[in-house]
Short mmCIF file of C-alpha atoms in Angstrom, two decimals:
data_model
loop_
_atom_site.label_atom_id
_atom_site.label_comp_id
_atom_site.label_asym_id
_atom_site.label_seq_id
_atom_site.Cartn_x
_atom_site.Cartn_y
_atom_site.Cartn_z
CA MET A 978 77.82 94.24 112.06
CA LEU A 979 77.94 93.46 115.86
CA LEU A 980 79.13 89.89 115.41
CA VAL A 981 81.64 91.31 113.55
CA PHE A 982 82.84 93.36 115.98
CA GLY A 983 82.44 91.13 118.49
CA LEU A 984 85.06 88.71 116.72
CA LEU A 985 87.50 91.45 116.34
CA VAL A 986 87.24 91.98 120.10
CA ILE A 987 87.73 88.10 121.09
CA GLY A 988 90.77 88.12 118.55
CA SER A 989 92.04 91.16 119.71
CA MET A 990 91.89 90.12 123.55
CA SER A 991 93.18 86.35 122.68
CA SER A 992 96.43 88.05 121.08
CA ILE A 993 96.91 90.11 124.03
CA PHE A 994 96.26 86.99 126.18
CA ILE A 995 98.99 85.22 124.33
CA SER A 996 101.43 88.02 124.62
CA ARG A 997 101.11 87.41 128.23
CA LYS A 998 102.01 83.94 128.04
CA GLU A 999 104.94 84.78 125.49
CA PRO A 1000 108.56 84.84 127.15
CA ASP A 1001 110.31 88.08 127.55
CA LYS A 1002 112.31 88.63 124.78
CA ASP A 1003 109.29 88.58 122.04
CA TYR A 1004 107.50 91.18 124.55
CA SER A 1005 107.94 94.04 122.86
CA GLU A 1006 107.66 93.32 119.32
CA LEU A 1007 104.35 91.24 119.86
CA ARG A 1008 102.98 94.42 122.19
CA GLN A 1009 103.91 96.59 119.26
CA ARG A 1010 102.45 94.42 117.17
CA ILE A 1011 99.01 94.22 118.72
CA GLN A 1012 98.78 97.89 119.02
CA SER A 1013 99.33 98.54 115.82
CA TRP A 1014 96.45 95.80 114.94
CA TRP A 1015 94.18 97.97 117.02
CA TRP A 1016 95.34 101.14 115.46
CA MET A 1017 94.56 99.61 111.91
CA ILE A 1018 91.40 98.18 112.91
CA ALA A 1019 90.36 101.89 114.59
CA ILE A 1020 90.94 103.38 111.22
CA LEU A 1021 89.27 100.97 109.19
CA PHE A 1022 85.74 100.98 111.67
CA ALA A 1023 86.26 104.78 111.96
CA CYS A 1024 86.34 105.26 107.92
CA LEU A 1025 83.88 102.42 107.02
CA SER A 1026 81.05 103.83 109.62
CA LEU A 1027 81.93 107.53 108.52
CA GLY A 1028 80.51 106.70 104.73
CA THR A 1029 81.48 105.24 101.44
CA THR A 1030 83.38 108.31 100.77
CA TYR A 1031 85.41 108.58 103.37
CA ALA A 1032 85.99 104.42 102.90
CA ILE A 1033 87.08 104.62 99.75
CA SER A 1034 89.55 107.36 100.43
CA LEU A 1035 91.38 105.30 102.93
CA PHE A 1036 91.52 102.62 100.58
CA ALA A 1037 93.38 104.95 98.17
CA LEU A 1038 95.55 106.63 101.07
CA ILE A 1039 96.83 102.53 101.40
CA SER A 1040 97.36 102.30 97.53
CA PHE A 1041 99.25 105.30 97.42
CA LEU A 1042 101.15 104.10 100.62
CA ALA A 1043 101.76 100.83 99.14
CA LEU A 1044 102.84 102.05 95.80
CA LYS A 1045 105.28 104.72 97.37
CA GLU A 1046 107.06 101.80 99.28
CA PHE A 1047 107.13 99.78 96.24
CA LEU A 1048 108.53 101.99 93.89
CA SER A 1049 111.02 103.07 96.66
CA ILE A 1050 112.51 99.01 97.73
CA VAL A 1051 112.63 98.60 93.78
CA PRO A 1052 115.56 100.58 92.27
CA SER A 1053 114.14 102.72 89.34
CA ARG A 1054 116.24 105.10 87.36
CA GLN A 1055 116.25 108.73 88.10
CA SER A 1056 114.47 109.72 84.58
CA ASP A 1057 111.54 107.84 85.57
CA ARG A 1058 110.52 110.34 88.19
CA ARG A 1059 108.14 112.09 85.61
CA VAL A 1060 106.56 108.74 84.66
CA ILE A 1061 105.86 107.61 88.01
CA PHE A 1062 104.50 110.76 88.95
CA TRP A 1063 101.77 109.54 86.42
CA ALA A 1064 101.07 106.40 88.14
CA TYR A 1065 100.75 108.10 91.37
CA ALA A 1066 97.90 110.10 89.38
CA ALA A 1067 96.49 106.96 88.47
CA ILE A 1068 95.23 106.50 91.89
CA PRO A 1069 92.66 109.25 92.40
CA VAL A 1070 91.27 108.25 88.79
CA GLN A 1071 90.94 104.57 89.99
CA TYR A 1072 89.23 105.42 93.04
CA TYR A 1073 87.11 108.38 91.39
CA LEU A 1074 86.35 105.61 89.09
CA VAL A 1075 85.13 103.38 92.04
CA SER A 1076 83.36 105.90 93.57
CA ILE A 1077 80.79 106.69 90.24
CA GLN A 1078 80.22 102.87 90.24
CA TRP A 1079 81.73 103.13 86.67
CA TYR A 1080 82.79 99.71 86.62
CA GLY A 1081 83.45 99.08 82.72
CA LEU A 1082 86.32 101.93 82.92
CA PHE A 1083 87.33 100.47 86.36
CA ILE A 1084 88.02 97.13 85.00
CA ILE A 1085 90.46 98.44 82.22
CA PHE A 1086 91.51 101.74 83.15
CA ILE A 1087 94.85 100.63 84.45
CA PRO A 1088 95.11 97.71 82.55
CA ILE A 1089 94.72 99.48 79.28
CA TYR A 1090 94.85 102.96 79.65
CA ILE A 1091 97.91 103.36 82.45
CA PHE A 1092 99.51 100.21 80.98
CA LEU A 1093 100.02 101.67 77.55
CA PHE A 1094 100.27 105.83 78.91
CA LEU A 1095 103.24 104.91 80.84
CA PRO A 1096 105.93 103.79 78.20
CA MET A 1097 104.19 106.38 76.13
CA ARG A 1098 105.47 109.01 78.28
CA MET A 1099 109.01 107.38 78.94
CA VAL A 1100 109.40 107.38 75.33
CA LEU A 1101 108.85 111.51 75.76
CA ILE A 1102 111.71 111.95 77.94
CA GLY A 1103 114.01 109.01 75.87
CA GLU A 1104 116.41 107.15 78.27
CA THR A 1105 116.04 103.81 76.19
CA LYS A 1106 118.83 102.36 78.76
CA GLY A 1107 117.08 99.91 80.74
CA PHE A 1108 113.83 100.52 79.26
CA ILE A 1109 111.91 97.40 79.18
CA LYS A 1110 112.88 96.79 83.17
CA ALA A 1111 111.54 100.27 84.15
CA ALA A 1112 108.26 100.07 82.23
CA GLY A 1113 107.93 96.24 83.70
CA VAL A 1114 108.22 97.72 87.28
CA MET A 1115 106.21 100.62 87.06
CA HIS A 1116 103.35 98.74 85.33
CA TRP A 1117 103.72 95.99 87.77
CA ALA A 1118 103.81 97.83 90.79
CA VAL A 1119 100.52 100.08 89.68
CA MET A 1120 98.78 96.78 88.89
CA LEU A 1121 99.60 95.03 92.37
CA THR A 1122 98.99 98.29 94.66
CA VAL A 1123 96.48 100.25 92.72
CA PHE A 1124 94.62 98.04 90.73
CA CYS A 1125 94.38 94.50 92.76
CA LEU A 1126 93.55 96.73 95.85
CA SER A 1127 91.20 99.12 94.71
CA HIS A 1128 88.91 96.19 94.35
CA ILE A 1129 88.22 96.09 97.85
CA ALA A 1130 87.05 99.64 97.39
CA TYR A 1131 84.56 98.55 94.73
CA LEU A 1132 82.92 95.79 97.16
CA LEU A 1133 81.29 98.78 98.78
CA VAL A 1134 79.69 100.01 95.76
CA LEU A 1135 77.88 97.23 94.69
CA PRO A 1136 73.98 96.78 94.93
CA GLU A 1137 73.63 95.68 98.28
CA LYS A 1138 72.29 91.75 98.32
CA ASN A 1139 72.50 91.28 101.69
CA SER A 1140 70.83 93.94 103.98
CA ALA A 1141 71.67 93.08 107.20
CA ALA A 1142 75.06 93.18 106.78
CA GLY A 1143 75.36 95.71 103.43
CA ASN A 1144 78.30 96.11 101.80
CA ILE A 1145 80.48 97.02 104.60
CA GLY A 1146 80.05 93.16 105.35
CA LEU A 1147 82.16 92.08 101.99
CA VAL A 1148 84.71 94.39 102.94
CA ILE A 1149 85.06 92.91 106.58
CA PHE A 1150 84.84 89.58 105.52
CA LEU A 1151 87.66 89.92 102.74
CA LEU A 1152 89.74 91.88 105.16
CA PHE A 1153 89.20 89.42 108.30
CA MET A 1154 89.62 85.96 106.53
CA THR A 1155 92.74 87.36 104.80
CA GLN A 1156 94.57 88.50 107.68
CA PHE A 1157 92.90 85.83 109.86
CA ASN A 1158 94.69 83.14 107.28
CA ASP A 1159 97.70 84.93 107.78
CA VAL A 1160 97.41 84.57 111.38
CA SER A 1161 96.28 81.00 111.49
CA GLN A 1162 98.84 79.66 108.94
CA TYR A 1163 101.46 81.17 111.18
CA ILE A 1164 100.38 79.53 114.42
CA TRP A 1165 99.58 76.20 112.85
CA GLY A 1166 103.01 76.14 111.44
CA LYS A 1167 104.47 76.98 114.89
CA ALA A 1168 102.56 74.38 116.28
CA LEU A 1169 103.00 71.55 113.82
CA GLY A 1170 104.87 72.70 111.03
CA LYS A 1171 107.79 70.00 109.59
CA HIS A 1172 107.93 69.94 105.97
CA PRO A 1173 108.91 73.23 103.96
CA ILE A 1174 106.71 74.14 101.25
CA ILE A 1175 108.57 76.50 99.46
CA PRO A 1176 111.80 76.42 101.05
CA LYS A 1177 113.77 78.73 98.70
CA VAL A 1178 111.84 81.77 99.22
CA SER A 1179 110.17 81.28 102.64
CA PRO A 1180 111.99 78.54 104.76
CA ASN A 1181 109.45 79.51 107.37
CA LYS A 1182 106.26 78.02 105.57
CA THR A 1183 105.29 74.70 106.14
CA TRP A 1184 102.80 72.72 104.44
CA GLU A 1185 101.34 71.62 107.99
CA GLY A 1186 100.64 75.98 108.39
CA PHE A 1187 99.12 75.94 105.03
CA LEU A 1188 96.86 72.90 105.80
CA GLY A 1189 96.05 74.05 109.25
CA GLY A 1190 95.08 77.37 107.95
CA MET A 1191 92.92 75.87 104.98
CA PHE A 1192 90.94 74.15 107.23
CA THR A 1193 90.66 76.88 109.66
CA ILE A 1194 89.13 79.79 106.87
CA THR A 1195 87.32 77.50 104.78
CA LEU A 1196 85.27 76.39 108.00
CA ALA A 1197 85.19 80.31 109.59
CA SER A 1198 84.23 81.27 106.25
CA ALA A 1199 81.54 78.91 106.06
CA PHE A 1200 80.15 80.09 109.61
CA VAL A 1201 80.45 83.65 108.92
CA GLY A 1202 80.15 83.87 105.34
CA PRO A 1203 76.03 83.74 104.87
CA TYR A 1204 75.68 86.22 107.56
CA LEU A 1205 78.31 89.14 106.06
CA THR A 1206 77.68 88.52 102.42
CA PRO A 1207 75.00 87.26 99.79
CA LEU A 1208 76.77 83.74 99.89
CA SER A 1209 75.12 80.37 100.74
CA LEU A 1210 77.20 78.20 103.35
CA GLU A 1211 78.48 75.96 100.25
CA LEU A 1212 79.61 79.42 98.17
CA SER A 1213 81.21 81.36 101.32
CA LEU A 1214 82.87 77.84 101.96
CA LEU A 1215 84.69 78.07 98.78
CA ALA A 1216 85.54 81.60 99.26
CA GLY A 1217 87.25 80.80 102.14
CA LEU A 1218 89.44 78.37 100.18
CA LEU A 1219 90.08 81.03 97.50
CA ILE A 1220 91.23 83.49 100.38
CA ASN A 1221 93.28 80.73 101.87
CA VAL A 1222 95.37 79.91 98.88
CA PHE A 1223 95.54 83.00 97.31
CA GLY A 1224 96.57 84.66 100.46
CA PHE A 1225 99.33 82.27 100.68
CA ILE A 1226 100.19 82.88 97.22
CA GLY A 1227 99.82 86.89 97.79
CA ASP A 1228 102.47 86.99 100.52
CA VAL A 1229 105.03 84.30 98.77
CA VAL A 1230 104.98 86.85 95.93
CA ILE A 1231 105.85 89.55 97.80
CA SER A 1232 108.36 87.62 100.21
CA SER A 1233 110.63 86.93 96.74
CA VAL A 1234 110.49 90.36 96.03
CA LYS A 1235 111.71 91.32 99.18
CA ARG A 1236 114.46 88.19 98.61
CA ASP A 1237 115.12 89.40 95.49
CA LEU A 1238 116.41 92.56 96.99
CA GLU A 1239 117.74 90.87 100.37
CA ILE A 1240 116.05 93.00 102.75
CA LYS A 1241 113.50 91.99 105.22
CA ASP A 1242 111.07 94.50 105.48
CA SER A 1243 109.47 96.82 102.67
CA GLY A 1244 109.65 99.89 105.10
CA GLN A 1245 108.78 100.80 108.82
CA LEU A 1246 105.33 102.43 108.41
CA ILE A 1247 103.55 99.77 110.57
CA PRO A 1248 105.40 99.58 113.98
CA GLY A 1249 105.89 95.83 114.70
CA HIS A 1250 104.81 94.61 111.21
CA GLY A 1251 107.44 96.37 108.89
CA GLY A 1252 105.85 98.23 105.64
CA ILE A 1253 102.30 98.52 104.27
CA LEU A 1254 103.21 95.80 101.88
CA ASP A 1255 104.46 93.38 104.61
CA ARG A 1256 100.80 93.72 106.01
CA PHE A 1257 99.03 93.95 102.65
CA ASP A 1258 100.56 91.34 100.71
CA SER A 1259 98.34 88.60 100.83
CA LEU A 1260 95.68 90.95 100.24
CA ILE A 1261 96.97 91.88 96.94
CA PHE A 1262 95.55 88.42 95.83
CA THR A 1263 92.67 87.73 97.65
CA ALA A 1264 91.25 91.23 96.71
CA PRO A 1265 90.38 90.72 93.22
CA LEU A 1266 90.19 87.26 93.01
CA PHE A 1267 87.48 87.22 95.88
CA PHE A 1268 85.76 90.60 94.05
CA HIS A 1269 85.39 88.42 90.70
CA TYR A 1270 84.40 85.13 92.81
CA LEU A 1271 81.70 86.77 94.38
CA TYR A 1272 80.28 89.41 91.55
CA TYR A 1273 80.06 86.19 89.59
CA VAL A 1274 78.46 84.07 91.75
CA ALA A 1275 76.34 86.37 93.29
CA TYR A 1276 75.34 89.22 90.71
CA MET B 752 122.46 140.42 98.05
CA TRP B 753 119.52 142.19 100.55
CA LEU B 754 120.57 143.49 103.16
CA ILE B 755 118.90 141.57 106.01
CA ASN B 756 118.41 142.52 109.88
CA MET B 757 119.51 139.26 111.73
CA PRO B 758 115.92 137.69 113.33
CA VAL B 759 114.95 138.53 116.92
CA PRO B 760 115.74 134.91 118.04
CA GLY B 761 111.73 133.37 119.10
CA LYS B 762 109.86 136.15 117.09
CA TYR B 763 108.41 133.85 115.14
CA LYS B 764 108.22 130.73 117.33
CA LEU B 765 104.84 130.47 117.19
CA LEU B 766 104.72 130.21 113.12
CA LYS B 767 107.36 128.18 113.10
CA VAL B 768 105.67 125.58 115.18
CA ILE B 769 102.31 125.54 113.17
CA PHE B 770 104.41 125.02 110.50
CA PHE B 771 106.39 122.13 111.07
CA ALA B 772 102.83 121.13 112.62
CA LEU B 773 100.34 121.37 109.94
CA LEU B 774 102.50 121.44 106.84
CA VAL B 775 106.26 119.58 107.65
CA LYS B 776 105.70 116.64 109.59
CA PRO B 777 102.88 115.39 107.61
CA LEU B 778 104.43 115.88 104.40
CA VAL B 779 107.66 114.46 105.77
CA PHE B 780 105.97 111.31 107.51
CA ILE B 781 102.58 110.36 105.33
CA VAL B 782 103.48 111.81 102.06
CA ILE B 783 107.56 110.95 102.16
CA GLY B 784 107.54 108.52 104.43
CA LEU B 785 111.02 108.02 106.72
CA ASN B 786 112.76 104.82 107.32
CA ILE B 787 114.77 105.53 110.63
CA ARG B 788 117.75 103.35 111.87
CA GLY B 789 119.78 104.43 115.04
CA ARG B 790 117.23 107.23 116.15
CA ASN B 791 118.67 106.79 119.34
CA ASN B 792 122.30 107.93 118.37
CA LEU B 793 120.79 111.26 117.00
CA PRO B 794 121.87 114.05 119.80
CA LYS B 795 119.70 115.19 122.08
CA ASN B 796 121.21 118.28 123.74
CA GLY B 797 123.54 121.01 122.14
CA PRO B 798 126.36 121.69 122.00
CA ALA B 799 126.10 119.22 118.91
CA ILE B 800 126.42 119.25 115.11
CA ILE B 801 124.69 117.07 112.79
CA ALA B 802 126.76 116.26 109.51
CA ALA B 803 124.01 114.87 107.04
CA ASN B 804 124.90 114.19 103.28
CA HIS B 805 122.72 116.72 100.90
CA ASN B 806 120.67 116.14 98.01
CA SER B 807 117.50 117.83 98.26
CA HIS B 808 116.32 121.11 100.09
CA LEU B 809 114.11 118.50 102.11
CA ASP B 810 117.00 117.03 103.60
CA THR B 811 116.69 120.13 106.20
CA LEU B 812 113.12 119.56 106.79
CA VAL B 813 113.54 115.97 107.13
CA LEU B 814 116.18 116.21 109.74
CA MET B 815 113.90 119.31 111.91
CA SER B 816 111.21 116.44 111.80
CA LEU B 817 112.99 114.01 113.92
CA TYR B 818 112.89 116.34 116.77
CA PRO B 819 109.75 117.23 118.67
CA LEU B 820 108.02 120.72 118.34
CA LYS B 821 109.34 121.67 121.54
CA GLN B 822 113.17 121.27 120.14
CA LEU B 823 112.63 123.03 116.68
CA HIS B 824 113.83 126.03 118.07
CA LYS B 825 117.49 124.24 119.09
CA LEU B 826 118.13 123.64 115.49
CA ARG B 827 120.15 125.92 113.49
CA PRO B 828 120.77 124.88 109.60
CA VAL B 829 123.86 126.10 108.40
CA ALA B 830 123.07 127.17 104.78
CA ALA B 831 124.40 129.26 101.79
CA ALA B 832 124.11 133.02 102.33
CA ASP B 833 124.51 133.23 98.65
CA TYR B 834 121.53 131.20 97.86
CA PHE B 835 118.93 131.33 100.96
CA LEU B 836 119.39 135.32 101.25
CA SER B 837 119.29 136.37 97.16
CA ASN B 838 115.57 137.72 97.66
CA LYS B 839 113.73 139.01 100.46
CA TYR B 840 111.02 136.58 100.70
CA ARG B 841 113.18 133.55 100.71
CA ALA B 842 115.62 135.52 103.35
CA TRP B 843 112.89 136.05 105.55
CA PHE B 844 111.69 132.60 105.74
CA ALA B 845 115.00 131.03 106.12
CA LEU B 846 115.85 133.36 108.70
CA ASN B 847 113.05 133.78 110.76
CA ILE B 848 110.72 129.99 109.86
CA ILE B 849 113.63 127.58 109.20
CA GLY B 850 116.20 129.26 111.62
CA ILE B 851 119.10 128.99 109.05
CA ILE B 852 122.91 130.37 110.15
CA PRO B 853 123.80 132.14 106.70
CA ILE B 854 127.35 131.15 105.29
CA GLU B 855 129.14 132.86 103.13
CA ARG B 856 130.90 130.82 100.26
CA GLN B 857 131.71 132.95 98.11
CA ARG B 858 133.82 135.90 99.44
CA ARG B 859 136.87 135.34 100.86
CA VAL B 860 137.07 135.97 104.47
CA SER B 861 138.79 134.67 107.62
CA LYS B 862 137.81 131.28 109.35
CA THR B 863 136.75 133.34 112.59
CA GLU B 864 134.28 135.55 110.85
CA LEU B 865 133.70 133.14 108.44
CA PHE B 866 132.30 130.49 111.11
CA SER B 867 131.27 133.27 113.87
CA GLY B 868 127.56 132.21 113.73
CA CYS B 869 128.26 128.77 114.11
CA HIS B 870 130.46 129.10 117.19
CA GLU B 871 127.84 131.51 118.81
CA ALA B 872 124.51 129.14 118.63
CA LEU B 873 126.93 126.55 119.74
CA ASP B 874 128.18 128.84 122.70
CA ASN B 875 124.05 128.62 123.27
CA GLU B 876 123.90 124.79 123.06
CA ALA B 877 122.57 124.67 119.88
CA ILE B 878 122.10 121.74 117.76
CA LEU B 879 123.56 122.43 114.25
CA ILE B 880 122.72 120.66 110.95
CA ILE B 881 125.51 121.07 108.56
CA PHE B 882 126.22 119.33 104.85
CA PRO B 883 129.45 119.03 104.61
CA GLU B 884 129.67 118.39 100.94
CA GLY B 885 128.78 122.36 100.58
CA SER B 886 126.26 121.51 97.97
CA ARG B 887 123.58 119.36 96.60
CA GLY B 888 125.26 117.23 93.90
CA LYS B 889 124.11 115.06 91.79
CA PRO B 890 120.88 113.34 92.54
CA GLU B 891 121.97 110.63 95.07
CA GLN B 892 125.43 110.80 95.00
CA ILE B 893 127.75 111.79 97.79
CA SER B 894 129.82 114.72 96.84
CA SER B 895 133.59 115.69 98.11
CA ILE B 896 133.62 116.47 101.86
CA LYS B 897 134.69 120.06 102.15
CA LYS B 898 136.71 120.88 105.51
CA GLY B 899 134.89 123.40 107.04
CA LEU B 900 133.04 121.25 109.49
CA PHE B 901 136.65 120.50 110.73
CA HIS B 902 137.40 123.98 111.28
CA ILE B 903 134.53 124.15 113.42
CA ALA B 904 134.59 121.52 115.46
CA HIS B 905 138.27 120.99 115.97
CA ASP B 906 138.75 123.70 118.62
CA ARG B 907 135.53 122.62 120.32
CA LYS B 908 135.99 119.73 122.61
CA LYS B 909 132.63 119.30 123.92
CA THR B 910 130.82 119.23 120.55
CA SER B 911 130.09 116.06 119.02
CA ILE B 912 129.34 115.16 115.51
CA THR B 913 127.01 112.67 114.51
CA PRO B 914 127.12 111.43 110.80
CA VAL B 915 123.47 111.16 109.22
CA LEU B 916 123.16 109.35 105.70
CA MET B 917 119.86 110.04 104.04
CA HIS B 918 118.70 108.42 100.69
CA GLY B 919 115.63 108.59 98.69
CA LEU B 920 115.17 112.41 98.91
CA GLY B 921 117.32 112.98 95.88
CA LYS B 922 114.90 111.05 93.79
CA THR B 923 111.81 113.03 95.26
CA LEU B 924 113.05 116.56 95.03
CA PRO B 925 116.67 116.56 92.98
CA ARG B 926 118.40 119.85 92.73
CA GLY B 927 116.84 122.00 90.02
CA GLU B 928 113.43 120.20 89.06
CA ALA B 929 110.31 121.76 90.86
CA LEU B 930 108.14 118.52 90.16
CA PHE B 931 107.75 116.75 93.83
CA VAL B 932 107.37 112.91 93.18
CA PRO B 933 107.37 110.96 96.50
CA PHE B 934 109.51 108.02 97.52
CA ASN B 935 110.23 106.62 100.99
CA CYS B 936 113.41 108.23 102.75
CA ASP B 937 115.88 106.01 104.75
CA VAL B 938 117.61 107.95 107.41
CA VAL B 939 120.80 106.17 108.93
CA ILE B 940 122.33 108.05 112.07
CA ALA B 941 125.52 106.74 112.86
CA PRO B 942 127.05 107.35 116.88
CA PRO B 943 129.22 110.31 117.21
CA MET B 944 132.22 110.45 115.06
CA ALA B 945 135.79 109.82 117.13
CA ASP B 946 138.37 111.78 117.43
CA PHE B 947 140.25 113.29 114.66
CA GLN B 948 143.67 114.80 114.68
CA THR B 949 143.84 116.46 110.88
CA ALA B 950 141.57 117.74 108.30
CA ASN B 951 142.04 114.76 105.95
CA GLU B 952 141.84 112.54 108.92
CA PHE B 953 138.30 114.02 109.37
CA VAL B 954 137.26 113.92 105.44
CA SER B 955 137.90 110.05 105.11
CA GLN B 956 136.56 109.26 108.52
CA LEU B 957 133.02 110.59 107.88
CA GLY B 958 133.53 109.15 104.07
CA SER B 959 133.79 105.65 104.97
CA CYS B 960 131.21 106.04 107.59
CA TYR B 961 128.54 107.14 104.97
CA GLU B 962 129.69 104.04 102.98
CA GLU B 963 129.01 102.28 105.63
CA LEU B 964 125.63 103.81 106.67
CA LYS B 965 124.83 103.39 102.86
CA THR B 966 124.60 99.32 103.83
CA TYR B 967 121.73 99.89 105.80
CA CYS B 968 119.59 101.74 103.69
CA ILE B 969 116.57 99.66 102.11
CA THR B 970 116.02 101.81 99.30
CA LEU B 971 119.39 101.56 98.00
CA ARG B 972 119.55 98.14 96.45
CA ASN B 973 120.71 96.87 92.97
#
């Protein structure tokens, strides 16, 4: 726990240091960005230390904000309001299942029950024009923002295997490595980037950034993993690789959504960062994949 | 219609501040969530008029939430008397907590009489919130702009008119629906309108301004 906090402080201090070195033009946005980082870290730590219920509620709130943002930027039909209401209603149920550790239902509630319930509710309203697209959009939104993100919360209620770090260690490992991956890919790309990796979606993403991030994250994970998780050094290294690759993919998937809609940010919730989807894009992919990797190798 | 004594200004000031601080602002900023563009264009002092499009009862609450609690009492939404004063409780709430200026839509009265409340408030440096479409209309559509606002403003050279476009609330709580389903709301604020001579000029200027503001909405993509 202490180690993690130390790492976070070092991370934030170095970013403040970088901001001082930056030329004047970027200063205000970068400062806003770092200020928001502090807020996010403070809220996360406060909820984690208050107890599991608070932490689960925080992730439920994040799912709500992300789902709302997704359904606001992606066009939906006026007649889908009442269906979307039920999509929101899935959030408390899903997180309640987390809190009572009912894994069996947690893992099928959205992919099966919500998946089948939403089109049923749509049929009762009876608007068939645009039906396929609307059903697809709503289910995809709930899967990404509720089902995928709720895996972070489930890490907190797994049986404790690393008593020194507890289950909080798992959450911190996942969140920290995913966010650190975004940052290190960005820094490596800025420093060395030449060869674009998917120019059609994200012209600023380069092979150099991606591979540099991979190097940094696998190494950092191998070092930190054994302290924070029940994983050995080798397995932590693999976890880092997984977070690196799928963090990148999550990022470009949400970028493609925004590019399709011709918008830059998905919202304005987090000053300097954009919307909540802009910040949680990589986690949408890394959370379930890290969870199931861990669940398979360690439980 | 109930006979209502006009409220004593500031009588329920504390209640109003508590209502906005504990209920309206969390509702607007967390449950709904705003994407604001052009915040600096909001008039800081009266006399001024905010001319917003109208799709939902939430429009007024969102616009009022853009201001700090200290300035709440300066904001005066202009609202239909036939609707908001139609029963005792709604009337008390609209007049004392929201602080509306009721306006007669149905009875034929002279313009001077009709807008006397607006002029009085503007003389006291209020910021008026006016929905020039006159009613909420169909969800997420701008209906025809009425000329009433022109008649209020055209004799008052000092009063600026700031057009504001909101998008999203017509989905969150449209007319005739009681079920609240949250969506993010775009709020785009334009600089004050340029001079206009005739009512038609005013209407077309405001209409094209709304059309331009639409391009800044991130929740309005097809």
